[in-house]
Short mmCIF file of C-alpha atoms and ligand atoms in Angstrom, two decimals:
data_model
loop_
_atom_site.label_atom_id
_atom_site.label_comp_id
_atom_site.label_asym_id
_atom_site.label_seq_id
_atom_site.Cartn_x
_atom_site.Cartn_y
_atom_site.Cartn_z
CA UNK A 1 -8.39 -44.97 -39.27
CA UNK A 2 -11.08 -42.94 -36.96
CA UNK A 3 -9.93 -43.26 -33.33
CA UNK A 4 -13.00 -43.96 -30.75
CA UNK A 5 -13.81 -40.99 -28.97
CA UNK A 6 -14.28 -41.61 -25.05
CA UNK A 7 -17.25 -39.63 -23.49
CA UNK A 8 -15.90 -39.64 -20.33
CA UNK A 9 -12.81 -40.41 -18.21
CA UNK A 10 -10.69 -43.42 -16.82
CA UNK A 11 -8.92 -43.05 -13.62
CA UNK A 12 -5.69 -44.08 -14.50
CA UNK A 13 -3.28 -45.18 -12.09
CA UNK A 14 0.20 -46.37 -13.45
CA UNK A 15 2.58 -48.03 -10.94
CA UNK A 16 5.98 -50.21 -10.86
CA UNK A 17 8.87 -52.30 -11.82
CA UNK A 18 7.84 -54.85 -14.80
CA UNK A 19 4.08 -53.50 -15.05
CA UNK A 20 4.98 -50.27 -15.27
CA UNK A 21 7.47 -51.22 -18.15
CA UNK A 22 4.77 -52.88 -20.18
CA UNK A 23 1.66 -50.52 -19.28
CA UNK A 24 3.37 -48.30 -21.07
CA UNK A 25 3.99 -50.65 -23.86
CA UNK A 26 0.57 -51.77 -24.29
CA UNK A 27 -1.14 -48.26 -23.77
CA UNK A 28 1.37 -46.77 -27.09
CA UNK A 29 0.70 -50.20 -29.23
CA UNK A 30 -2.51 -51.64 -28.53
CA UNK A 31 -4.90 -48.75 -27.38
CA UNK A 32 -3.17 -45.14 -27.93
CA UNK A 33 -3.69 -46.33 -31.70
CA UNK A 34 -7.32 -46.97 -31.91
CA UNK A 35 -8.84 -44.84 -28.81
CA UNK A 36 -8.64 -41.29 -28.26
CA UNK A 37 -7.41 -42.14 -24.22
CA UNK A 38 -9.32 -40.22 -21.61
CA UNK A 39 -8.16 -40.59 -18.66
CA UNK A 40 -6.67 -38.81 -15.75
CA UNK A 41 -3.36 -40.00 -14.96
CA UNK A 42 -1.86 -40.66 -11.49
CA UNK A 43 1.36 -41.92 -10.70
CA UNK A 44 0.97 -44.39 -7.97
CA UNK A 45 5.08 -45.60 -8.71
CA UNK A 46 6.71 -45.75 -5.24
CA UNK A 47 9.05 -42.68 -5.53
CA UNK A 48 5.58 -40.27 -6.35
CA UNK A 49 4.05 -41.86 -3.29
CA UNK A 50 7.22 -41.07 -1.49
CA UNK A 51 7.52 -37.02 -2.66
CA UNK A 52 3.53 -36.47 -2.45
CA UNK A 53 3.37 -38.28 1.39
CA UNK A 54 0.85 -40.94 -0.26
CA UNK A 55 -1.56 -37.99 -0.87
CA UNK A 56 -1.69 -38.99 -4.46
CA UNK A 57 -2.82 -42.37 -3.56
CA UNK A 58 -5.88 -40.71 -1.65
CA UNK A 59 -6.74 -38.76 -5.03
CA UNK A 60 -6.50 -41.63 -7.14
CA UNK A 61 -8.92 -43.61 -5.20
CA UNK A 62 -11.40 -40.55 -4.77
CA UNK A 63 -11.06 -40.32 -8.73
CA UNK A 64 -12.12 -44.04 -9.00
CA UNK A 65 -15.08 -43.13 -6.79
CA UNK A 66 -16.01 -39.99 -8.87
CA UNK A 67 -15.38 -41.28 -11.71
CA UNK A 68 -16.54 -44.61 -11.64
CA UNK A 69 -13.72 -46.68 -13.35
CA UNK A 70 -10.40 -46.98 -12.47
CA UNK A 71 -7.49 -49.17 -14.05
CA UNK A 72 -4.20 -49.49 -11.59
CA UNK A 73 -0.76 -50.99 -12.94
CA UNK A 74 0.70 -53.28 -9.78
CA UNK A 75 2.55 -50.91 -7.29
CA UNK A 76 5.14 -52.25 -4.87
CA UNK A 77 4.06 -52.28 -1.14
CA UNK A 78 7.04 -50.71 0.60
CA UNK A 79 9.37 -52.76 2.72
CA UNK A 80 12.96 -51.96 4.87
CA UNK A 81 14.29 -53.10 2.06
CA UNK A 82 12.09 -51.29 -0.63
CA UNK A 83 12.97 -48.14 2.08
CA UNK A 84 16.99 -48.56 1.47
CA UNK A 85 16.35 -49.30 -2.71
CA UNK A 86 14.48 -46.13 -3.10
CA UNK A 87 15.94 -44.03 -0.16
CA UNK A 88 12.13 -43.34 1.02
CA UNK A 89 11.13 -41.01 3.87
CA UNK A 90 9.07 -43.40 5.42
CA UNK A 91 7.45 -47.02 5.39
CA UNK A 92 3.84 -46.20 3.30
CA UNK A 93 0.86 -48.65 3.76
CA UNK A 94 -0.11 -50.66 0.66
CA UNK A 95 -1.80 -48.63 -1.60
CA UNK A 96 -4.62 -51.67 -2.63
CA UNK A 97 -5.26 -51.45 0.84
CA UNK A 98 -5.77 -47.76 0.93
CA UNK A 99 -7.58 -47.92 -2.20
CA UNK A 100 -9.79 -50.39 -0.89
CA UNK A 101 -10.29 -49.05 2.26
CA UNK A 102 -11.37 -46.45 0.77
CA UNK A 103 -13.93 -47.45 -1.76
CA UNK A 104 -14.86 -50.18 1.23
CA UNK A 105 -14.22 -52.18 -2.15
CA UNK A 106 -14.26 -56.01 -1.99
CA UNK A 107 -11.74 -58.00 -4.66
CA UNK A 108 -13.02 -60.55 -7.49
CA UNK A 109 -10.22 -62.73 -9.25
CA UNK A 110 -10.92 -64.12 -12.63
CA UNK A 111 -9.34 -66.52 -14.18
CA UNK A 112 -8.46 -65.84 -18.20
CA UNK A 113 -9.82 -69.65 -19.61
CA UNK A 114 -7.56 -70.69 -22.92
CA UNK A 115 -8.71 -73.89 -24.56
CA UNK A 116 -4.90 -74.74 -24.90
CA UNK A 117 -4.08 -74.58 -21.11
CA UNK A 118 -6.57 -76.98 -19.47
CA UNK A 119 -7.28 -76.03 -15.68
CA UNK A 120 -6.45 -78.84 -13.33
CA UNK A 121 -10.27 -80.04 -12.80
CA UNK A 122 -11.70 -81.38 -15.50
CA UNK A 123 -15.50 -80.04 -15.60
CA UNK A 124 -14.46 -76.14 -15.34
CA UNK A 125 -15.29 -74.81 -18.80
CA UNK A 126 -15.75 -71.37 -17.46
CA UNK A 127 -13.98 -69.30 -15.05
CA UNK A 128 -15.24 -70.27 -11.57
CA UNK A 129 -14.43 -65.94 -9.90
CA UNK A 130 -13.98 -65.78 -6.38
CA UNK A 131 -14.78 -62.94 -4.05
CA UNK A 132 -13.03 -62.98 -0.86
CA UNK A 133 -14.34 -60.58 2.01
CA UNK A 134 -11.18 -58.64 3.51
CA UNK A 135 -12.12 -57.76 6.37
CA UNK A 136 -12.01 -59.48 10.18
CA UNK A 137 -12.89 -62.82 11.15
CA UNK A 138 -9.13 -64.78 12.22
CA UNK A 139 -7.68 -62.17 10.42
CA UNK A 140 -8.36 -59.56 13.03
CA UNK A 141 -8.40 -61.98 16.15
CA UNK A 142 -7.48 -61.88 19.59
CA UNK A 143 -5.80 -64.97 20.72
CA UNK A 144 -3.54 -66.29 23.41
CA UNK A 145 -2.73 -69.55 25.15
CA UNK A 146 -3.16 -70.83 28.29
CA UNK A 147 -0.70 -71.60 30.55
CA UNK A 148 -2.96 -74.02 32.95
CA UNK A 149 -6.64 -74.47 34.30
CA UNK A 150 -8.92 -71.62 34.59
CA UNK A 151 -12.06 -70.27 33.23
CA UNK A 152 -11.60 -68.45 29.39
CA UNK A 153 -14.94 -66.22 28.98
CA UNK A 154 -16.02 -63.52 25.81
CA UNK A 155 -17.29 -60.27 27.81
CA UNK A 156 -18.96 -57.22 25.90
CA UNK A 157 -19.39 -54.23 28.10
CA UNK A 158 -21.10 -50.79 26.75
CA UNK A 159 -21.74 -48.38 29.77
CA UNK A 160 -22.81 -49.90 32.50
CA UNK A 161 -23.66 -52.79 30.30
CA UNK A 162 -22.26 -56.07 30.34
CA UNK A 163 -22.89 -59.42 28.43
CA UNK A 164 -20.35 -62.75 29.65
CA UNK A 165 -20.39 -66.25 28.12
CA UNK A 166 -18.12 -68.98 28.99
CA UNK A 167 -15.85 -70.20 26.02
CA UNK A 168 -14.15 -72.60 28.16
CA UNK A 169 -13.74 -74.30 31.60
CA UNK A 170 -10.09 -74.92 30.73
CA UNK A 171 -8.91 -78.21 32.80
CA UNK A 172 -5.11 -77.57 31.41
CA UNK A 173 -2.81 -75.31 29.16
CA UNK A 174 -4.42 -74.71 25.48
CA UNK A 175 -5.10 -72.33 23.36
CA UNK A 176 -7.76 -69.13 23.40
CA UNK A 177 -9.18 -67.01 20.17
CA UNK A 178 -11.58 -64.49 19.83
CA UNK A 179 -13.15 -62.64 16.53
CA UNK A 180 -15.42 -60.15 15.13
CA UNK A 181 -17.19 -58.50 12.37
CA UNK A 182 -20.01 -55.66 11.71
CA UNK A 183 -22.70 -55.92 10.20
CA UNK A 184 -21.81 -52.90 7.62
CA UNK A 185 -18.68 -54.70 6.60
CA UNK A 186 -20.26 -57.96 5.54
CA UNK A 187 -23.77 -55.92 3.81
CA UNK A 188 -20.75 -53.89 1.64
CA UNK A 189 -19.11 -57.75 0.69
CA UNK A 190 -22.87 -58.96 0.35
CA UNK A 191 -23.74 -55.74 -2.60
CA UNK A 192 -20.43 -55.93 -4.01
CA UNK A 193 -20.75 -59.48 -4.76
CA UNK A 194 -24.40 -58.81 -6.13
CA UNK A 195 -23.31 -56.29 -8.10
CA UNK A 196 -20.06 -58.08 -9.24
CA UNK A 197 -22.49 -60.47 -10.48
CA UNK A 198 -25.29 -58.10 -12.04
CA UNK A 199 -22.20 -56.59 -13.87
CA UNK A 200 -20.74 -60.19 -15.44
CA UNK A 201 -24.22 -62.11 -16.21
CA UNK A 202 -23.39 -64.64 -13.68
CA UNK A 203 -25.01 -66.56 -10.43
CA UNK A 204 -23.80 -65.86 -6.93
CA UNK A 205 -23.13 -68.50 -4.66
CA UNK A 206 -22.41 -67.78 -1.04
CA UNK A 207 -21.35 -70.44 1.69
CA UNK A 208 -21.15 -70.61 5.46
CA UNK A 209 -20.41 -73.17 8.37
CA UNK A 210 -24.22 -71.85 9.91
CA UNK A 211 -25.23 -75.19 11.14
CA UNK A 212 -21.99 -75.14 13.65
CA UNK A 213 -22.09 -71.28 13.93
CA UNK A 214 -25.80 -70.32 14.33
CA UNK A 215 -25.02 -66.89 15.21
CA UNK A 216 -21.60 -65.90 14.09
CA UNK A 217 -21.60 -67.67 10.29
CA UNK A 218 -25.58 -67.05 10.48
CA UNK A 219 -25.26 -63.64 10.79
CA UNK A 220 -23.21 -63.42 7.25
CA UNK A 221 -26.31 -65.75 5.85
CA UNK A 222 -28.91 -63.96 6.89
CA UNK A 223 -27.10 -60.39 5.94
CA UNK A 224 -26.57 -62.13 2.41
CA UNK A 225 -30.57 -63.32 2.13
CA UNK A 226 -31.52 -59.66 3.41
CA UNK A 227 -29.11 -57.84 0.71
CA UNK A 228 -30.69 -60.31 -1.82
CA UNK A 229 -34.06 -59.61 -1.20
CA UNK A 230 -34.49 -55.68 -0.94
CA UNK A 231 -31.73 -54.65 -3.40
CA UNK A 232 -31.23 -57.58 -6.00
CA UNK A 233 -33.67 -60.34 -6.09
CA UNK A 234 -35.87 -58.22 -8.76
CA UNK A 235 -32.64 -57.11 -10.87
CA UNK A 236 -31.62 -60.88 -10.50
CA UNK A 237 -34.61 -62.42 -11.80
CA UNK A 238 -35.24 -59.93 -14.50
CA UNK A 239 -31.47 -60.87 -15.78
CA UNK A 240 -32.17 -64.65 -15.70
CA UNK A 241 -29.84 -65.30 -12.71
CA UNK A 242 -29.57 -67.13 -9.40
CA UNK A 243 -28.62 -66.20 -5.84
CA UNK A 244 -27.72 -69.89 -4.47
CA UNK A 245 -26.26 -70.17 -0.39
CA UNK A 246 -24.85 -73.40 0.58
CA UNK A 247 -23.08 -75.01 3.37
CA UNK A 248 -19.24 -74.22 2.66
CA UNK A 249 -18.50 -78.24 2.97
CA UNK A 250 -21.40 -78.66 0.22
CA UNK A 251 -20.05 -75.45 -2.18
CA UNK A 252 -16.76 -77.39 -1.90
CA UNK A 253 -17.98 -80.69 -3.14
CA UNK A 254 -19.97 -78.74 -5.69
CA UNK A 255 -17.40 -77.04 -6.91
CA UNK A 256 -15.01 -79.34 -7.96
CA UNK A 257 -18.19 -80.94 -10.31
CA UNK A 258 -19.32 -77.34 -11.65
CA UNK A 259 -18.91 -76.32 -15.09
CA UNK A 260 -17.87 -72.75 -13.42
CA UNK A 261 -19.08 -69.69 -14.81
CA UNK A 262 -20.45 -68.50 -10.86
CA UNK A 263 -19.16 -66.04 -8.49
CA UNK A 264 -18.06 -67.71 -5.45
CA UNK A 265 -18.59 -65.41 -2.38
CA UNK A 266 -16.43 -66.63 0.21
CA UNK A 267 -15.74 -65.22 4.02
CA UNK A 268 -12.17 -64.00 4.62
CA UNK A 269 -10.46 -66.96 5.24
CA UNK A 270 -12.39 -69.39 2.95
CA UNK A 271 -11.56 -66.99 0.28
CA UNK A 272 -7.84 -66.92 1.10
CA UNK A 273 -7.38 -70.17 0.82
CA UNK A 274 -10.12 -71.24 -2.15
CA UNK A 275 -8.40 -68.50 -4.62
CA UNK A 276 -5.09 -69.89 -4.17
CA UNK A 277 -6.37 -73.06 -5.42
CA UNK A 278 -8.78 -72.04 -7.99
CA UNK A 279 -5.60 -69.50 -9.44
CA UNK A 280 -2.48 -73.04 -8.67
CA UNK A 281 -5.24 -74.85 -10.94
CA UNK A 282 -6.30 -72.25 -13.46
CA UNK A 283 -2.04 -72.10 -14.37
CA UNK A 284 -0.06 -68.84 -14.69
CA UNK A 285 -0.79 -65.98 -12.10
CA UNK A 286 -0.28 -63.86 -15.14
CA UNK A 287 -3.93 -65.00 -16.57
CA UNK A 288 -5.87 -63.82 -13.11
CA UNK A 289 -7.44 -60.55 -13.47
CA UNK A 290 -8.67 -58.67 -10.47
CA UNK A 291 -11.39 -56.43 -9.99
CA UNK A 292 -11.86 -53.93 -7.06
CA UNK A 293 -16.26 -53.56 -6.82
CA UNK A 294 -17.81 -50.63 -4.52
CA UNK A 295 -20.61 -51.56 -2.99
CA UNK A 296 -21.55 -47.70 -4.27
CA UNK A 297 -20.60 -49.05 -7.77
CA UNK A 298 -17.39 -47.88 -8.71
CA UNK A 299 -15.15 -50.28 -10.49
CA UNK A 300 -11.44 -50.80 -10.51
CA UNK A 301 -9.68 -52.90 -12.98
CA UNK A 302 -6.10 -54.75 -12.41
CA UNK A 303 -3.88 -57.63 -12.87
CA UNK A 304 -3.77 -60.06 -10.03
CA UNK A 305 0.11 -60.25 -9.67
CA UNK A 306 2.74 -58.10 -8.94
CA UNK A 307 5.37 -55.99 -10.10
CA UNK A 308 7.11 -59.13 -11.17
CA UNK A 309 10.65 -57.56 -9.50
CA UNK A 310 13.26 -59.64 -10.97
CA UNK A 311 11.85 -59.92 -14.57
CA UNK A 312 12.24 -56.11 -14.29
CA UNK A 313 16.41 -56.18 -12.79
CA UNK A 314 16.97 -58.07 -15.95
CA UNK A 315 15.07 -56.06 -17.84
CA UNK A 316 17.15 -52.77 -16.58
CA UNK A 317 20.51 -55.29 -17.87
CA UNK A 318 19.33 -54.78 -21.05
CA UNK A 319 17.01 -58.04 -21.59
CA UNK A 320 13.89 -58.59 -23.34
CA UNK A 321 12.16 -60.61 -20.69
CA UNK A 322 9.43 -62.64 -21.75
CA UNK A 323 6.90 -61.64 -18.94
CA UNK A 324 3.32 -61.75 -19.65
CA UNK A 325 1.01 -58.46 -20.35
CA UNK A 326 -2.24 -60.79 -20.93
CA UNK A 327 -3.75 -59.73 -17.27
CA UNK A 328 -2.55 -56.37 -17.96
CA UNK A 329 -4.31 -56.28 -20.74
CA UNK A 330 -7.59 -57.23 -19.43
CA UNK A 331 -7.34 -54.84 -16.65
CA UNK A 332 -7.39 -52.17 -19.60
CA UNK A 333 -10.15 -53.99 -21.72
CA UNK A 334 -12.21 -54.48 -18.28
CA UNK A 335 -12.13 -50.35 -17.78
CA UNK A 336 -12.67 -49.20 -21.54
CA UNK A 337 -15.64 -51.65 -21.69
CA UNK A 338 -16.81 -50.75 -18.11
CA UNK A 339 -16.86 -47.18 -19.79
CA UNK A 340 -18.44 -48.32 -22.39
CA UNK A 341 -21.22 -49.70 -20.92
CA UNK A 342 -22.13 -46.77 -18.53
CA UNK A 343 -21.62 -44.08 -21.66
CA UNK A 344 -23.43 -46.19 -23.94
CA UNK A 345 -20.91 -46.40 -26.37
CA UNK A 346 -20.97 -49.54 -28.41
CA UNK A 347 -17.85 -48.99 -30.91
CA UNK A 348 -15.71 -48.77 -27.56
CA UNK A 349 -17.20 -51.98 -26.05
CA UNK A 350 -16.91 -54.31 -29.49
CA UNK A 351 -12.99 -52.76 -29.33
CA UNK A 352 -12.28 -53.87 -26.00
CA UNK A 353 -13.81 -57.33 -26.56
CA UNK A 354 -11.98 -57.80 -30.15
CA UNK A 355 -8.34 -56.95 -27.94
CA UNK A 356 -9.20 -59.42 -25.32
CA UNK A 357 -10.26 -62.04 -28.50
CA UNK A 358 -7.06 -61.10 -30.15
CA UNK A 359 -4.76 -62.09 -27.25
CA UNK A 360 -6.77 -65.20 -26.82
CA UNK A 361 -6.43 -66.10 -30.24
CA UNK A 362 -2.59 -65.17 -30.25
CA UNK A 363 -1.67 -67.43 -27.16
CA UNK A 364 -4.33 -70.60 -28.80
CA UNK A 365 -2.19 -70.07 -31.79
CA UNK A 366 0.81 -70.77 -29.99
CA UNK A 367 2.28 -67.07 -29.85
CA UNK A 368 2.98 -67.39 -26.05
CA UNK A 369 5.33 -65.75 -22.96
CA UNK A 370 7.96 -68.01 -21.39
CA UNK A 371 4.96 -68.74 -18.15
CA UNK A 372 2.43 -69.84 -20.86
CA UNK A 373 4.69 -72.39 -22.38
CA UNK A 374 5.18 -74.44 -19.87
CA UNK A 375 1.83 -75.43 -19.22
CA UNK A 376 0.43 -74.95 -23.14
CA UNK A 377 -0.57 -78.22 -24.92
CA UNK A 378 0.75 -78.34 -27.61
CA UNK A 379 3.75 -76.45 -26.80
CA UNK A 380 4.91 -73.86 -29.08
CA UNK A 381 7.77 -73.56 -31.36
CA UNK A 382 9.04 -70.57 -29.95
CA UNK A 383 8.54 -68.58 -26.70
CA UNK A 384 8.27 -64.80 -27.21
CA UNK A 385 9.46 -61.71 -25.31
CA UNK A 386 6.66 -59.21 -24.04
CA UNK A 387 7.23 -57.39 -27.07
CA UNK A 388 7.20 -59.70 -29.01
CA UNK A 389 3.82 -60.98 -27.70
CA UNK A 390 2.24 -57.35 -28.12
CA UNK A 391 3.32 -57.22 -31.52
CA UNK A 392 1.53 -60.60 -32.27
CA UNK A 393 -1.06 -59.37 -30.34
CA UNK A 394 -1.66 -55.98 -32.74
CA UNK A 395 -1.09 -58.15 -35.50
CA UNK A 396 -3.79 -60.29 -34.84
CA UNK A 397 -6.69 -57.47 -34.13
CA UNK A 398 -7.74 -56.40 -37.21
CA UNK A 399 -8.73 -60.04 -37.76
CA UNK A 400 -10.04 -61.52 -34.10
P1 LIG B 501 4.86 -61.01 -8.59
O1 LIG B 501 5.24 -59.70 -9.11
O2 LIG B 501 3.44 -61.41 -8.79
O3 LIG B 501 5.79 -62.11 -9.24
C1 LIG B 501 6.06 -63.37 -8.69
C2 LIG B 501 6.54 -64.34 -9.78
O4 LIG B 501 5.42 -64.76 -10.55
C3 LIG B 501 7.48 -63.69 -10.80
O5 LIG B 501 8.80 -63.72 -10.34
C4 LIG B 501 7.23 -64.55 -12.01
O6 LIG B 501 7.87 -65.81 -11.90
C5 LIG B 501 5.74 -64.82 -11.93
N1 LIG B 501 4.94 -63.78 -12.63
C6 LIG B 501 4.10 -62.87 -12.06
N2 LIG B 501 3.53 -62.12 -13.02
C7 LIG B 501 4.05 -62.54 -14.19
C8 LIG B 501 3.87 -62.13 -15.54
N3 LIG B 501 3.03 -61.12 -15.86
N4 LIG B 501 4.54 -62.78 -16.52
C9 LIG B 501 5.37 -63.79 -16.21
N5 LIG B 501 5.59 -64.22 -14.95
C10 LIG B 501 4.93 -63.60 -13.95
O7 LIG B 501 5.13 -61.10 -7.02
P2 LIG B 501 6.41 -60.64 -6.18
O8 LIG B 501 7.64 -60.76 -7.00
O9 LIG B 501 6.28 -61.40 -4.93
O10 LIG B 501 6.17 -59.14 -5.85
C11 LIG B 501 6.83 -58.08 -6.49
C12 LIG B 501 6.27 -56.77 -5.99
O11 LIG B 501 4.90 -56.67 -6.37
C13 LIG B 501 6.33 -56.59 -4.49
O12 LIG B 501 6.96 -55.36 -4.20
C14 LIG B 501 4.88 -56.57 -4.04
O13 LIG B 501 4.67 -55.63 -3.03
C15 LIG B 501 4.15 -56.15 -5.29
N6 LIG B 501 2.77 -56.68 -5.44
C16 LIG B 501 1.83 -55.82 -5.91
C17 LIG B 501 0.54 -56.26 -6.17
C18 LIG B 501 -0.45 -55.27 -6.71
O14 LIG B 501 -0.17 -54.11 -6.86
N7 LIG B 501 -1.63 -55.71 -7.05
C19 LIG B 501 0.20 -57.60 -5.96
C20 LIG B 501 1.19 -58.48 -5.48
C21 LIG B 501 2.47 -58.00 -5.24
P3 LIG B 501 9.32 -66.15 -12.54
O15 LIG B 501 10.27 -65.24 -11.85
O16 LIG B 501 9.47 -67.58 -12.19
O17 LIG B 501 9.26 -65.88 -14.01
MG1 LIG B 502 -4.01 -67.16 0.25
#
């Protein structure tokens, strides 16, 4: 068989425990086959972070950015106790966050639909993909409380400038917060969720509290409306999609009667606790994929979970644990057909899609991981180990 040729390169950034097991697994069985890999490789496993004092986690994000495409394994965000298990030198900040930070990225999770495992609502036929913005709001607060009467005011001084309003005459103890965001923070969420939705063919909704908060949530509203209009609205209409904003109380009560198939932008703390509940009712965390979006336009794929720690200790004993690639998967299919649609190269989007079919098809045909069986209906005869499941998976792609 001719392997696809890629035209250009992936940056590839392998990482820990479990997932670093199986990306190695699926890249020898289900890709290394077929495609002629180009990527360049960066080892973002804790004990390379360690040695290279992070500096490879810098170059792997400015490869994403020069690249275009990136596809990370999961990578364990040190700890004390992550310090003592792998003697580090030091305590490293998470490397999503430095990746992100760095690409001033915003995250989209996806939900992998499987006509077997029906979400909890009833209407979603498609996945409903939410993109939380990660930065400020209560997340970055000021707060205190109040030991007894007094006046609580928010002050901005610049020079010799000053601005005061009162927040509260306070006529007892309670409770004081204050929070912020820029206006370049929430324009990057606004074009990465534009884009995000450009990319995947489907509507963006966006949702605020701007009756209550004229200036603070109105801000984000109008930002999103001004994005819309001078960078999107034309590539939007032209693609036969919608840019919808809604009170957040209204998207809610939408939501749970929508057929999905929408990007939900969400502020930082809606979006915390919305793609909880959209990933607790769309079953196993092993079936949400996650997408890092630049609102420059670089891309980086991965799974939504983590390492999966103790699947890998037994795994090290010598067991076959059945832990889930599917999201894995994706992250790689997401990134070859991301490449595929920037280098024109047809043969190596149709093989991405035909994997992603071929682990659909495997899991509705009741080849599943131990996570999957629980919630599958019908449930299968047997559950398989990981390499098991790939094996089912390459059996099946000739013929997806
Ligand atoms: P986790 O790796 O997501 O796993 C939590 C539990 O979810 C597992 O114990 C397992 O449940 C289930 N699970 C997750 N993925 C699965 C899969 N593919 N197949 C089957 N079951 C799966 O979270 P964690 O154990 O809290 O975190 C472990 C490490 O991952 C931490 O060091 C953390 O820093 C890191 N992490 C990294 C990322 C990232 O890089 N994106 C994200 C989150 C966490 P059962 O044990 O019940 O089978
Ligand atoms: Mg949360």
């Amino acid at each position: 068989m001719v392997k696809i040729k890629m035209k250009n390169s992936i940056a590839e950034i392998d990482g820990d425990e479990m997932t670093r097991v199986l990306w190695a697994l699926v890249k020898e069985k289900l890709i290394l086959p077929f495609v002629e890999l180009n990527t360049e490789y960066y080892d973002l496993g804790l004990s390379n972070r360690d040695t290279t004092d992070d500096k490879v986690t810098i170059q792997a994000a400015e490869a994403i950015k020069r690249l275009g495409v990136g596809v990370k394994c999961a990578t364990i965000t040190a700890t004390l106790s992550r310090q003592k298990e792998y003697s580090l030198k030091k305590i490293l900040p998470s490397p999503n966050a430095t990746i992100r930070s760095i690409l001033d990225g915003t995250v989209f999770r996806k939900p992998i639909q499987i006509s077997c495992i029906s979400p909890t609502v009833k209407t979603w036929k498609k996945p409903i993909v939410i993109g939380r913005h990660a930065y400020g709001d209560v997340y970055k607060n000021a707060e205190f409380s109040i030991p007894g009467p007094g006046k609580v005011e928010l002050v901005y001084s610049s020079g010799d400038k000053e601005k005061r309003i009162l927040v509260a005459d306070m006529k007892g103890p309670g409770i004081v917060q204050g929070m912020h965001n820029t206006d370049d923070s929430i324009r990057s969420f606004a074009r990465s969720c534009f884009l995000y939705g450009l990319n995947e063919s489907i509507p963006v909704w966006f949702a605020a509290k701007d009756t209550i908060s004229s200036t603070y949530d109105g801000r984000f509203r109008d930002i999103f409306e001004e994005v819309y209009q001078t960078e999107f609205k034309e590539k939007f209409e032209k693609s036969g999609l919608s840019y919808y904003y809604t009170l957040i109380d209204d998207a809610v009560a939408r939501i749970v009667r929508h057929e999905g198939g929408i990007l939900w932008a969400c502020k930082n703390y809606d979006g915390d606790v919305m793609s909880d509940m959209i990933a607790s009712a769309a079953g196993s965390l092993a079936m949400m994929t996650s997408v890092l979006v630049s609102p420059s336009g670089p891309v980086e794929y991965e799974a939504a979970h983590g390492t999966v720690q103790q699947h890998y200790y037994r795994w090290q004993k010598g067991e076959k644990t059945s832990t889930n690639p599917t999201a894995l998967i994706f992250a790689w299919t997401g990134a070859l057909s991301k490449r595929a649609e920037l280098d024109k190269q047809p043969e190596l989007a149709s093989f991405a899609a035909n994997l992603e079919a071929a682990v659909i098809k495997t899991i509705e045909e009741g080849d599943q991981t131990g996570d999957l069986a629980l919630l599958s209906n019908p449930k299968p005869a047997k559950v398989l180990n990981a390499w098991e499941f790939v094996d089912a998976v390459l059996g099946r792609l000739g013929s997806a």
